[in-house]
Coordinates of C-alpha atoms and ligand atoms in Angstrom, one line a residue:
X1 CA -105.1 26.8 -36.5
X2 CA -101.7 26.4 -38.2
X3 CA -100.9 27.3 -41.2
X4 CA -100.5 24.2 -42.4
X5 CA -103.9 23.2 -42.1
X6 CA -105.5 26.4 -42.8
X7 CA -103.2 25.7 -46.5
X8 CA -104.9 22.3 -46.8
X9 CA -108.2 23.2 -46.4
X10 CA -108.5 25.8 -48.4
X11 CA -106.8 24.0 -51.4
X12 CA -109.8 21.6 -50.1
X13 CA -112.1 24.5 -50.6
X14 CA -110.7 25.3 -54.0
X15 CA -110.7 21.6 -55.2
X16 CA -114.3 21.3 -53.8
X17 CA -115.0 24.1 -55.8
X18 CA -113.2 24.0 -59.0
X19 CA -115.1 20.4 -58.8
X20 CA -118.7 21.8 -58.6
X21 CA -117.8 24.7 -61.0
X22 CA -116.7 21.8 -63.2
X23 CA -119.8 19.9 -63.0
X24 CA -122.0 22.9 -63.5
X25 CA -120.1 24.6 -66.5
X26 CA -118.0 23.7 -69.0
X27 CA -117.1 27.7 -70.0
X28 CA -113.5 29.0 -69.4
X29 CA -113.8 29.5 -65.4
X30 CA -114.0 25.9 -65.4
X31 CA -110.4 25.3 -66.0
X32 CA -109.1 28.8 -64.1
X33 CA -106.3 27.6 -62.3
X34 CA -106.3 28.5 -58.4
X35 CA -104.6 32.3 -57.8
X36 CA -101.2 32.4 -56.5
X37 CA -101.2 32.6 -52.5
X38 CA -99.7 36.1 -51.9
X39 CA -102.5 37.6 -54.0
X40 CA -103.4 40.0 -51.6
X41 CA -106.8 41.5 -51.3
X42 CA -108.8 43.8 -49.0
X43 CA -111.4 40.5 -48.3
X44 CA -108.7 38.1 -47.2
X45 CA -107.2 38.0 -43.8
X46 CA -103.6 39.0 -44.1
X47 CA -102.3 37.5 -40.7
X48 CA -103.9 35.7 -37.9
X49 CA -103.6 36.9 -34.5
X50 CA -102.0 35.2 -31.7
X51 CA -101.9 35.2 -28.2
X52 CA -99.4 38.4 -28.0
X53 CA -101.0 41.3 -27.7
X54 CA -100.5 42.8 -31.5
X55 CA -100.0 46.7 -32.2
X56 CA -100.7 47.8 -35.8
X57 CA -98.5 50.8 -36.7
X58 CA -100.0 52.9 -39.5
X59 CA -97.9 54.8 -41.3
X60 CA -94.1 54.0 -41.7
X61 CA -92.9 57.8 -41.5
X62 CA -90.7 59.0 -38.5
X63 CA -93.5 58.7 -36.2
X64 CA -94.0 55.1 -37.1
X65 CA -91.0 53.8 -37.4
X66 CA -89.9 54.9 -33.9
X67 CA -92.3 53.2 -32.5
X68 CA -92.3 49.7 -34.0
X69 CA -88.7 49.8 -33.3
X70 CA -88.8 50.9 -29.6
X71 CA -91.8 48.8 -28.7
X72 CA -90.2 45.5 -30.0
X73 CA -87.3 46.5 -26.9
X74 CA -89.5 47.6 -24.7
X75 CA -92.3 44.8 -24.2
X76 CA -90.6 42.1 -26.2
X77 CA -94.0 39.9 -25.7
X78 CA -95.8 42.2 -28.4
X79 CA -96.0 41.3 -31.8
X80 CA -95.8 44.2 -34.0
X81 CA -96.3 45.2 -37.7
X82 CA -95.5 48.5 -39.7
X83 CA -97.9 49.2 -42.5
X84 CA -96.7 51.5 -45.0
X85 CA -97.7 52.4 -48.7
X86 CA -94.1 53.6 -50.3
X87 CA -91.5 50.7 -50.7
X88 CA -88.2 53.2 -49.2
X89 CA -88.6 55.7 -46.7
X90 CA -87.6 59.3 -48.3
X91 CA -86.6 62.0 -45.9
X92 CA -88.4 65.3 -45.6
X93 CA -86.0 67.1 -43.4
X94 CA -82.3 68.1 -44.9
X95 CA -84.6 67.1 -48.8
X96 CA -84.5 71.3 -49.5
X97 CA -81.0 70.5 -49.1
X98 CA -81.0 67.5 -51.5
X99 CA -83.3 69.6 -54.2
X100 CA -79.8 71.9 -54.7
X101 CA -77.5 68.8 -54.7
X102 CA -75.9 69.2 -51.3
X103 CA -76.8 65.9 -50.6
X104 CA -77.3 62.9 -53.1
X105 CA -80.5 61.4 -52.6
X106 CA -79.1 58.0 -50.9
X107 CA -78.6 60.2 -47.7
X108 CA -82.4 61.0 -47.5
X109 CA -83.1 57.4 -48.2
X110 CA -83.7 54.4 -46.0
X111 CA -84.5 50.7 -46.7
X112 CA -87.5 49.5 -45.0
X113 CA -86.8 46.0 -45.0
X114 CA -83.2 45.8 -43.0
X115 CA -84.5 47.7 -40.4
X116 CA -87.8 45.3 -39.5
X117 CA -85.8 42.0 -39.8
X118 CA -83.3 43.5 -37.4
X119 CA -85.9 44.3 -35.1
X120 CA -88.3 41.8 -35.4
X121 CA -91.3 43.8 -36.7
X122 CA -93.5 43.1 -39.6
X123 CA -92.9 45.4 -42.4
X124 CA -96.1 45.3 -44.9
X125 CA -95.9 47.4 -47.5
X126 CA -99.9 48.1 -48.5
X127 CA -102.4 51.0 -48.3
X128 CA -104.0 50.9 -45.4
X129 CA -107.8 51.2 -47.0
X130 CA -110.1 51.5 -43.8
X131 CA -109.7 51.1 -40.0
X132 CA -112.6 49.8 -38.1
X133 CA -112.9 50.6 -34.6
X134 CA -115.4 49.3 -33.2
X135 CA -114.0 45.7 -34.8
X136 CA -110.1 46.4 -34.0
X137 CA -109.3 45.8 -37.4
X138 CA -107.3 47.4 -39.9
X139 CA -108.0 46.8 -43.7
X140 CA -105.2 46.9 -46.2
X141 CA -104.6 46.8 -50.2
X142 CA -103.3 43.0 -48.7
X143 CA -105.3 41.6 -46.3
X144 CA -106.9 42.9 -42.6
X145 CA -105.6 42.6 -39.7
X146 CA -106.8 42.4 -36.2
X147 CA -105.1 44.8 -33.2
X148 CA -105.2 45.2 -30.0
X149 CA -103.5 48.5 -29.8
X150 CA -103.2 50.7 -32.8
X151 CA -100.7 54.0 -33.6
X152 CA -101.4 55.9 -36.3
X153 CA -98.9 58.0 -37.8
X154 CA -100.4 59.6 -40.7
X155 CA -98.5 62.4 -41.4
X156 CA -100.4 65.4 -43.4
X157 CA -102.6 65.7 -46.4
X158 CA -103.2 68.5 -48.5
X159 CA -106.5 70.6 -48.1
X160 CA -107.3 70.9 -52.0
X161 CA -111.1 71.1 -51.4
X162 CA -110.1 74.6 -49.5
X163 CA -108.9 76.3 -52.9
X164 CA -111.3 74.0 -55.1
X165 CA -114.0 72.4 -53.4
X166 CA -115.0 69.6 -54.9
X167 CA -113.3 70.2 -58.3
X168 CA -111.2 67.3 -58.6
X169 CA -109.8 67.7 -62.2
X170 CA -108.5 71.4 -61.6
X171 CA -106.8 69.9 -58.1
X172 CA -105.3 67.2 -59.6
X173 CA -103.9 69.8 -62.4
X174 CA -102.2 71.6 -59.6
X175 CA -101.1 68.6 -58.0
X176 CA -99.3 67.5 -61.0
X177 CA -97.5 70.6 -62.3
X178 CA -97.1 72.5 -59.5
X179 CA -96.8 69.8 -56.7
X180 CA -95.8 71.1 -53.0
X181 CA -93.6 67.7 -52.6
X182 CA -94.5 68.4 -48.9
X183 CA -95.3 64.6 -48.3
X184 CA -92.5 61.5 -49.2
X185 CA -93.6 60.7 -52.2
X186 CA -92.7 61.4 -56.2
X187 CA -93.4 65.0 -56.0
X188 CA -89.6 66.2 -54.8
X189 CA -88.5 64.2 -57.9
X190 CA -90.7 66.3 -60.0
X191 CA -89.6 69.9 -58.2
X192 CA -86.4 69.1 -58.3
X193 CA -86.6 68.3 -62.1
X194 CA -88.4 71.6 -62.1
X195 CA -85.6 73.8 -60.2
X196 CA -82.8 72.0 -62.7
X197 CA -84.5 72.9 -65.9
X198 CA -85.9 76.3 -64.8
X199 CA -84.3 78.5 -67.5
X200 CA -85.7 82.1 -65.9
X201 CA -88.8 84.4 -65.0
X202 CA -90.9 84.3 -61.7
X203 CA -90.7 81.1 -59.3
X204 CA -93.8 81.4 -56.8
X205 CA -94.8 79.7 -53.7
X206 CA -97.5 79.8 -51.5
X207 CA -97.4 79.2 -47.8
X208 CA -99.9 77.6 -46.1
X209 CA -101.9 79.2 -43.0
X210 CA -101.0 77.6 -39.7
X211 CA -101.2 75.0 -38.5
X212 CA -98.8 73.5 -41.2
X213 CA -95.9 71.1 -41.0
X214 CA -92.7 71.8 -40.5
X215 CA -93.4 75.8 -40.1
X216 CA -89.7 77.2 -41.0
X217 CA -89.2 75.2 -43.8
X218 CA -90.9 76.7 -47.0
X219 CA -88.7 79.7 -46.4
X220 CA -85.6 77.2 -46.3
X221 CA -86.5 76.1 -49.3
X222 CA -87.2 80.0 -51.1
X223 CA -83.5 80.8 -49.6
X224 CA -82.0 77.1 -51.2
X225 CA -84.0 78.0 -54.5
X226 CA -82.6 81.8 -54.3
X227 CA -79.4 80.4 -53.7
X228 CA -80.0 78.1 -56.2
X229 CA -80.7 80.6 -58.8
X230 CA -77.6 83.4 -57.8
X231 CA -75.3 80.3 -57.7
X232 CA -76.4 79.0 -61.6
X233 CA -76.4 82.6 -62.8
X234 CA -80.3 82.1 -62.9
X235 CA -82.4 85.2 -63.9
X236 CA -85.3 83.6 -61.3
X237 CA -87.1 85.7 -59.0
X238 CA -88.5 84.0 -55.9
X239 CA -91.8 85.4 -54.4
X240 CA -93.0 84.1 -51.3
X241 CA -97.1 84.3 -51.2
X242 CA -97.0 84.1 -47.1
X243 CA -100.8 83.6 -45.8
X244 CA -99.4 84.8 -42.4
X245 CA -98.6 88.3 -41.2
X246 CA -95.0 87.9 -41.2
X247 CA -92.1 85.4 -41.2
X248 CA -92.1 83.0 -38.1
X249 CA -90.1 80.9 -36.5
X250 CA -86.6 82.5 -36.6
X251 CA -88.1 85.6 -38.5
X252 CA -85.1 88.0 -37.8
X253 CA -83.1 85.3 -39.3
X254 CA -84.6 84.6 -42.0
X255 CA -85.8 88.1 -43.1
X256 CA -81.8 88.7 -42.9
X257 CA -80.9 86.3 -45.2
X258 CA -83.9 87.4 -47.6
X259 CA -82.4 91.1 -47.8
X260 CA -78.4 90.6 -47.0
X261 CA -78.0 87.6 -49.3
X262 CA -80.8 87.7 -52.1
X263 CA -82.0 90.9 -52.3
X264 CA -82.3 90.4 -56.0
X265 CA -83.6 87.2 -55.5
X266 CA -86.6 87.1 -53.1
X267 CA -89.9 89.0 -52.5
X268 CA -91.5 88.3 -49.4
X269 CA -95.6 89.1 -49.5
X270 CA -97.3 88.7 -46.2
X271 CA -100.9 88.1 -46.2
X272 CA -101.3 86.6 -49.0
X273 CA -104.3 84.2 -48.5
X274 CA -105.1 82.7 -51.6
X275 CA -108.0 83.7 -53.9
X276 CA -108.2 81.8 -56.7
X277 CA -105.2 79.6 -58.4
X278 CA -105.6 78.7 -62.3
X279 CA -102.6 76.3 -62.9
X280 CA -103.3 76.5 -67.2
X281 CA -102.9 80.2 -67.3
X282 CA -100.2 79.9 -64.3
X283 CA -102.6 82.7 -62.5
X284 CA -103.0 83.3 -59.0
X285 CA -105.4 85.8 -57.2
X286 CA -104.5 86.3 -53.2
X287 CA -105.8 89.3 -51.2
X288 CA -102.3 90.9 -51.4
X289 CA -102.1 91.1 -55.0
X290 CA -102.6 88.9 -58.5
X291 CA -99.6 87.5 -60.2
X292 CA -98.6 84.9 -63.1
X293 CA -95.5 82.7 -62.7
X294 CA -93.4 80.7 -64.8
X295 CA -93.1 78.0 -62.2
X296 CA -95.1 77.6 -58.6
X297 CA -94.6 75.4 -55.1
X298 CA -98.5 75.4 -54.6
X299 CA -98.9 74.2 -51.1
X300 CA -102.7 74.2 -49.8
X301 CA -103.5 73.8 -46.4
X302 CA -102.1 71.1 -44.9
X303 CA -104.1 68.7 -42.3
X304 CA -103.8 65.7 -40.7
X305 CA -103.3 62.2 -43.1
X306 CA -105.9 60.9 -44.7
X307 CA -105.5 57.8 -42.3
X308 CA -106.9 59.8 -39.7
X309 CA -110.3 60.5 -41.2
X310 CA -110.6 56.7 -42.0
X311 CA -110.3 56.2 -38.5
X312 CA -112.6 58.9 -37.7
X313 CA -109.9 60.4 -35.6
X314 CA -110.5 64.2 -36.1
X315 CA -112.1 66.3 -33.7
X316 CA -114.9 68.3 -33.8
X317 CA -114.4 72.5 -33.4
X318 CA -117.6 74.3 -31.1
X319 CA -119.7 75.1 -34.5
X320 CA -119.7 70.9 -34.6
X321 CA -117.0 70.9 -37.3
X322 CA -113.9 69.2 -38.0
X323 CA -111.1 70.6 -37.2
X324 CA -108.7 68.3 -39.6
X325 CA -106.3 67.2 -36.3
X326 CA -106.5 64.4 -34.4
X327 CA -108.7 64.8 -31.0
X328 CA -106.7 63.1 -28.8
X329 CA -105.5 63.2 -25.0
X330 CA -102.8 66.2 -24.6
X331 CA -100.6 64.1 -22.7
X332 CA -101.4 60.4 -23.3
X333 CA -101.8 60.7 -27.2
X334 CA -104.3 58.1 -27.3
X335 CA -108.3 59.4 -28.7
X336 CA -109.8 60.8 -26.2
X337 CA -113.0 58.2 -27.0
X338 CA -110.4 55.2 -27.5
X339 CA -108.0 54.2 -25.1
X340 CA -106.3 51.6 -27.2
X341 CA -106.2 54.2 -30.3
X342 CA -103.1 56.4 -30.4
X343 CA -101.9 59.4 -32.9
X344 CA -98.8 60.5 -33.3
X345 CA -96.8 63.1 -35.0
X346 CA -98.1 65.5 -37.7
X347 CA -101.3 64.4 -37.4
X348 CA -101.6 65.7 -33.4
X349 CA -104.6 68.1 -32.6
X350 CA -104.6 70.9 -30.5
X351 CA -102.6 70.0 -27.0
X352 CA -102.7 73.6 -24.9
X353 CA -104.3 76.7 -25.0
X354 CA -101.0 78.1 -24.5
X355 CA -99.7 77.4 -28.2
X356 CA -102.6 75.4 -29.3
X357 CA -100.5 73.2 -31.3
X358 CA -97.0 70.9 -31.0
X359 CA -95.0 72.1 -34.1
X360 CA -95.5 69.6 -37.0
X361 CA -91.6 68.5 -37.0
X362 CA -90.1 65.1 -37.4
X363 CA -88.4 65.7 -34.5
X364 CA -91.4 65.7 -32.4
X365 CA -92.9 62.8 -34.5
X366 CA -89.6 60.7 -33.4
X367 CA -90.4 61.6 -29.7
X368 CA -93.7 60.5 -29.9
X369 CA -93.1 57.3 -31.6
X370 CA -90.6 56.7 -28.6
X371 CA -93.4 57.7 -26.0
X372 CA -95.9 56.2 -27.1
X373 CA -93.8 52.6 -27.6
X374 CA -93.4 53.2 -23.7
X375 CA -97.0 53.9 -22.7
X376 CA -97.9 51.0 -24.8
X377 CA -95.3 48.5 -23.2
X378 CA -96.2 49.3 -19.7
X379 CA -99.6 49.2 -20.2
X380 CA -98.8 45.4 -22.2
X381 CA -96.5 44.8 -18.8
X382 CA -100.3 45.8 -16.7
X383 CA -99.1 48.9 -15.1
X384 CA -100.4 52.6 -15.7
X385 CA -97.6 54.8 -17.8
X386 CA -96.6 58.1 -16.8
X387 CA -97.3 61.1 -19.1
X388 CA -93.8 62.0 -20.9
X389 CA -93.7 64.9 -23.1
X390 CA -91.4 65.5 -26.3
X391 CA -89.2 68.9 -27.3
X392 CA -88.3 70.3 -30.5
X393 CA -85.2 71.3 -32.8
X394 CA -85.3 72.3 -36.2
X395 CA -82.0 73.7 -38.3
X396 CA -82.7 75.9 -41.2
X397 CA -80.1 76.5 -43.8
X398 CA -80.2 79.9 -45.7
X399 CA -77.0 80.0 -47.7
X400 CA -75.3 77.6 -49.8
X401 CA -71.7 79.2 -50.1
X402 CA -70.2 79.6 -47.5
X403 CA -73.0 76.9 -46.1
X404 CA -74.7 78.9 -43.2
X405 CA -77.9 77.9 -40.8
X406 CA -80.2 79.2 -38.3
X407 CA -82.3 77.5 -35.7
X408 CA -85.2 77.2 -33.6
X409 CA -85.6 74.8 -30.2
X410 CA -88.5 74.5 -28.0
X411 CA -89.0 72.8 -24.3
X412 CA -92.3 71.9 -22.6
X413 CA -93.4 71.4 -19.6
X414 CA -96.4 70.8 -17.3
X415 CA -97.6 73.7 -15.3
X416 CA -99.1 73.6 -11.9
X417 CA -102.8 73.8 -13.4
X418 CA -102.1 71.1 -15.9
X419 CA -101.3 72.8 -19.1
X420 CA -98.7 72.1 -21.4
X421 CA -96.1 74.9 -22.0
X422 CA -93.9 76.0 -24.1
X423 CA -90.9 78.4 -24.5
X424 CA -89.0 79.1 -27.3
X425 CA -85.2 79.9 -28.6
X426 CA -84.7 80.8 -32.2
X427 CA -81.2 81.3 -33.1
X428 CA -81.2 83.9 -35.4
X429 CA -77.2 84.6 -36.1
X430 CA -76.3 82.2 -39.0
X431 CA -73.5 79.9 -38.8
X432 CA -71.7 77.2 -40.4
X433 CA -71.9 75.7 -36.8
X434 CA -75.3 75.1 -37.3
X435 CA -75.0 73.2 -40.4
X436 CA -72.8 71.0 -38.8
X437 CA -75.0 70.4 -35.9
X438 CA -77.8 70.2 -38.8
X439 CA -75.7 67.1 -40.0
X440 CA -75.3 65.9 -37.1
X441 CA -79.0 65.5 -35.9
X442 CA -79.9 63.9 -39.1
X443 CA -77.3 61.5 -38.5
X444 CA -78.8 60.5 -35.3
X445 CA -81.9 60.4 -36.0
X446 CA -81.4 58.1 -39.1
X447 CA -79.5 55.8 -37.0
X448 CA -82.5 56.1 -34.2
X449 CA -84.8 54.8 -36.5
X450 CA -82.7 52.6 -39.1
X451 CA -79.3 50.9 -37.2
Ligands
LIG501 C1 -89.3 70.3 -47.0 C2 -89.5 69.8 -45.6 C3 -88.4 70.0 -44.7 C4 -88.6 69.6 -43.4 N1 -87.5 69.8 -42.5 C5 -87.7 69.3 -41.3 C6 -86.6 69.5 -40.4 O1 -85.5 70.0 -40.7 N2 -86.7 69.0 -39.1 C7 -87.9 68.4 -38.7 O2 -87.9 68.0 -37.5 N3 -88.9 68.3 -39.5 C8 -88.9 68.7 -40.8 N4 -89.9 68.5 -41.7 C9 -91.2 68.0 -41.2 C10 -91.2 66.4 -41.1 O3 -91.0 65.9 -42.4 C11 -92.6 65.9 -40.6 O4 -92.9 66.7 -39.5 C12 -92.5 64.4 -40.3 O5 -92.3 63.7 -41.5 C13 -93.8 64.0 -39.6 O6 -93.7 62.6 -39.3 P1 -95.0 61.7 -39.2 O7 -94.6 60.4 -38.8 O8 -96.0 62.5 -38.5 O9 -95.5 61.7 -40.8 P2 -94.7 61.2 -42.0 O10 -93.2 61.1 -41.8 O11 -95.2 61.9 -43.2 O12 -95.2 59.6 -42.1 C14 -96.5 59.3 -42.5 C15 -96.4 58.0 -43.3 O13 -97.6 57.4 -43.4 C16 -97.7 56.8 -44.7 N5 -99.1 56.7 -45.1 C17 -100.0 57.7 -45.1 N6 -101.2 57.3 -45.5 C18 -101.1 55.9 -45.7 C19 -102.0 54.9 -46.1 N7 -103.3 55.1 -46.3 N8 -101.5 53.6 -46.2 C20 -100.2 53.4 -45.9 N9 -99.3 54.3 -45.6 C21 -99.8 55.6 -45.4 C22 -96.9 57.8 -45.6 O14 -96.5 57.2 -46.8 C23 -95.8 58.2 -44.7 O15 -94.6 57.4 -44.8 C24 -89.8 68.9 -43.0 C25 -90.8 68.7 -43.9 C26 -90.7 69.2 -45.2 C27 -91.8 68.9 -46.2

């Protein structure tokens, strides 16, 4: 049906309407003029579906946007739309570098809307409220849609109920004074507005246990802080609540820059799984010790994005419960019970008994949204793709003057009984080198997803 007519007969509908409302009341609906057109709402369809085949891509984060760019060159015939809740697209990676003002924030920041026009995608920005399954449908803050392949690219959410359980008020307390800005949203504004008037005392932050995103960086971000402090003349202590054992990836390298650089600066407690948190009293209980702070980076446990459990995505562990990742198919990434279903990025499950889990990076999240834009075009072109699998880089930088980094890389591979492997290199020696390579890969990758 064309637009057109689909216009005409619901202003039919509505002058139908509006006619028997007026005949059977004279109150003030009567005369209610009809809502403007792009009124979203959850009820309405938000775009019909054509021939094409159509892939829905939830989540416009580096996951999703790699994909609805590389599958619009890749099988040209598919129509495909981004859905996305935040109007810009705010960098995680090199943002503990932004917090300290070694980048402004228009380097971290990308338009949304360029980017789709040049590539012919639909960018829609909504929250995406449910996704139906069993109907192929998506439901969003503007309308549902109708797929017939899906990605979902989630990212993480935080695990409040762990620390709280159902206590939403004394979550939402820590949320807002003490956010972990570990997801793109408003919460870096608010640390960094924290770090810039912190006049002094203790500056705590708790680690989360594994798996978490982005492993290395919450000690990048305790060294930029420390630096942060030394450089300002600061009297801030950093202490590092660590719920693992010690200080992985690239532990030599960090633990280096920990003693060698801010001795005065950091305190690194391993073990410290968290006991109890009061954010009013600025308490925290952990089984390595109690403290009070002045300011805190509370990060609960992360798992994956709340779009997951909406698409009842996670997987179940052997005592039948969930296991907050996404169950899907080590080397296809689509569900394991939904072949037209795939996750991507943060949001993976457990992929090999060898290292359980792929780290949560944006790098890898940008080689999935490229792999899984190739399965998805062959399989639109009717042939059978062949499993491709990503690697992993991640720069870390520990001092601000003279600017120095570390690194960690990892390769994998598929051994002769099927299972993923991985090794790893962490690059332990700082170096400005490293910084600029730092640069560099950011640079690529924002042109990978955005030029
Ligand atoms: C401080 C920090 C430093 C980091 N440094 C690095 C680094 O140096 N290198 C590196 O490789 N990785 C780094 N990371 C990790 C990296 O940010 C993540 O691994 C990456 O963002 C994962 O990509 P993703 O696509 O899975 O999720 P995301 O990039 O988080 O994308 C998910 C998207 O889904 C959207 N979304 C979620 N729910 C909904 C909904 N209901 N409706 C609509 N939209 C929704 C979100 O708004 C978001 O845009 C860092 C992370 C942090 C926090």
């Amino acid at each position: 049906m064309s637009l057109d007519r689909r216009h005409f007969l619901a202003a039919g509908a509505g002058a139908a309407g509006a006619l028997l409302a007026g005949c059977a009341s004279t109150g003030p609906a009567a005369s209610r003029p009809a809502q403007p057109f792009f009124i979203g709402s959850p009820a309405q369809m938000l775009m019909p579906k054509g021939k094409a085949p159509r892939v829905v891509v939830c989540g416009g984060g580096w996951g999703g946007l790699t994909t609805a760019k590389y599958l619009r060159q890749l099988a040209p015939s598919a129509e495909v739309v981004l859905l996305e809740r935040n109007p810009v697209f705010f960098s995680c990676p090199i943002s503990n570098k932004w917090l300290v003002d070694m980048v402004d924030t228009s380097f971290i920041t990308h338009d949304y809307l360029r980017v789709s026009a040049q590539h012919g995608y639909r960018f829609v920005q909504c929250e995406v409220l449910e996704i139906d399954r069993g109907a192929r449908r998506v439901v969003t803050s503007q309308g549902a849609l109708d797929y017939d392949y899906l990605v979902i690219a989630p990212g993480i959410r935080y695990n409040y109920e762990a620390w709280f359980g159902n206590d939403r008020a004394i979550a939402d307390a820590t949320r807002t004074r003490f956010p972990a800005a570990y997801v793109s949203n408003a919460e870096h504004f608010a640390l960094k507005k924290a770090l810039h008037g912190f006049k002094g005392g203790d500056w705590v932050m708790t680690l989360p246990p594994p798996p978490q995103r982005c492993p290395p960086s919450p000690y990048e971000r305790a060294c930029m802080v420390a630096w942060y402090f030394k450089a300002n003349k600061i009297k801030g202590r950093v202490t590092i609540l660590d719920h693992k054992d010690g200080v992985r990836p690239i532990g030599p390298g960090f633990r280096a820059a920990f003693t060698e650089l801010y001795k005065d600066y950091i305190t690194y407690v391993p073990n410290a799984h968290v006991q109890s948190i009061d954010p009013f009293k600025k308490e925290i209980k952990t089984d390595a010790g109690d403290m009070k702070f002045d300011h805190a980076v509370l990060m609960a446990p992360h798992q994956a994005g709340d779009l997951a459990w909406k698409a009842d995505a996670i997987g179940l562990n052997s005592q039948g419960k969930y296991t907050g990742w996404a169950d899907v198919d080590p080397l296809m990434l689509n569900l394991k019970n939904d072949p037209n279903v795939y996750v991507i990025g943060d949001a993976v499950g457990f992929v090999s008994p060898q290292f359980a889990f792929y780290p949560k990076s944006a790098h890898v999240a940008n080689q999935h949204g490229h792999i899984v834009a190739a399965y998805i075009a062959e399989r639109v072109a009717g042939r059978s793709p062949k499993a491709t699998l990503p690697d992993n880089l991640c720069y870390m930088m520990v001092n601000g003057d003279p600017r120095e980094a570390i690194s960690v890389q990892f390769d994998y591979k598929v051994n002769a009984q099927g299972v993923i492997e991985q090794t790893q290199i962490d690059i332990n020696q700082r170096s400005a080198d490293l910084v600029r390579e730092n640069f560099r890969w950011a640079g690529l990758k924002f042109d990978d997803m955005f030029s």
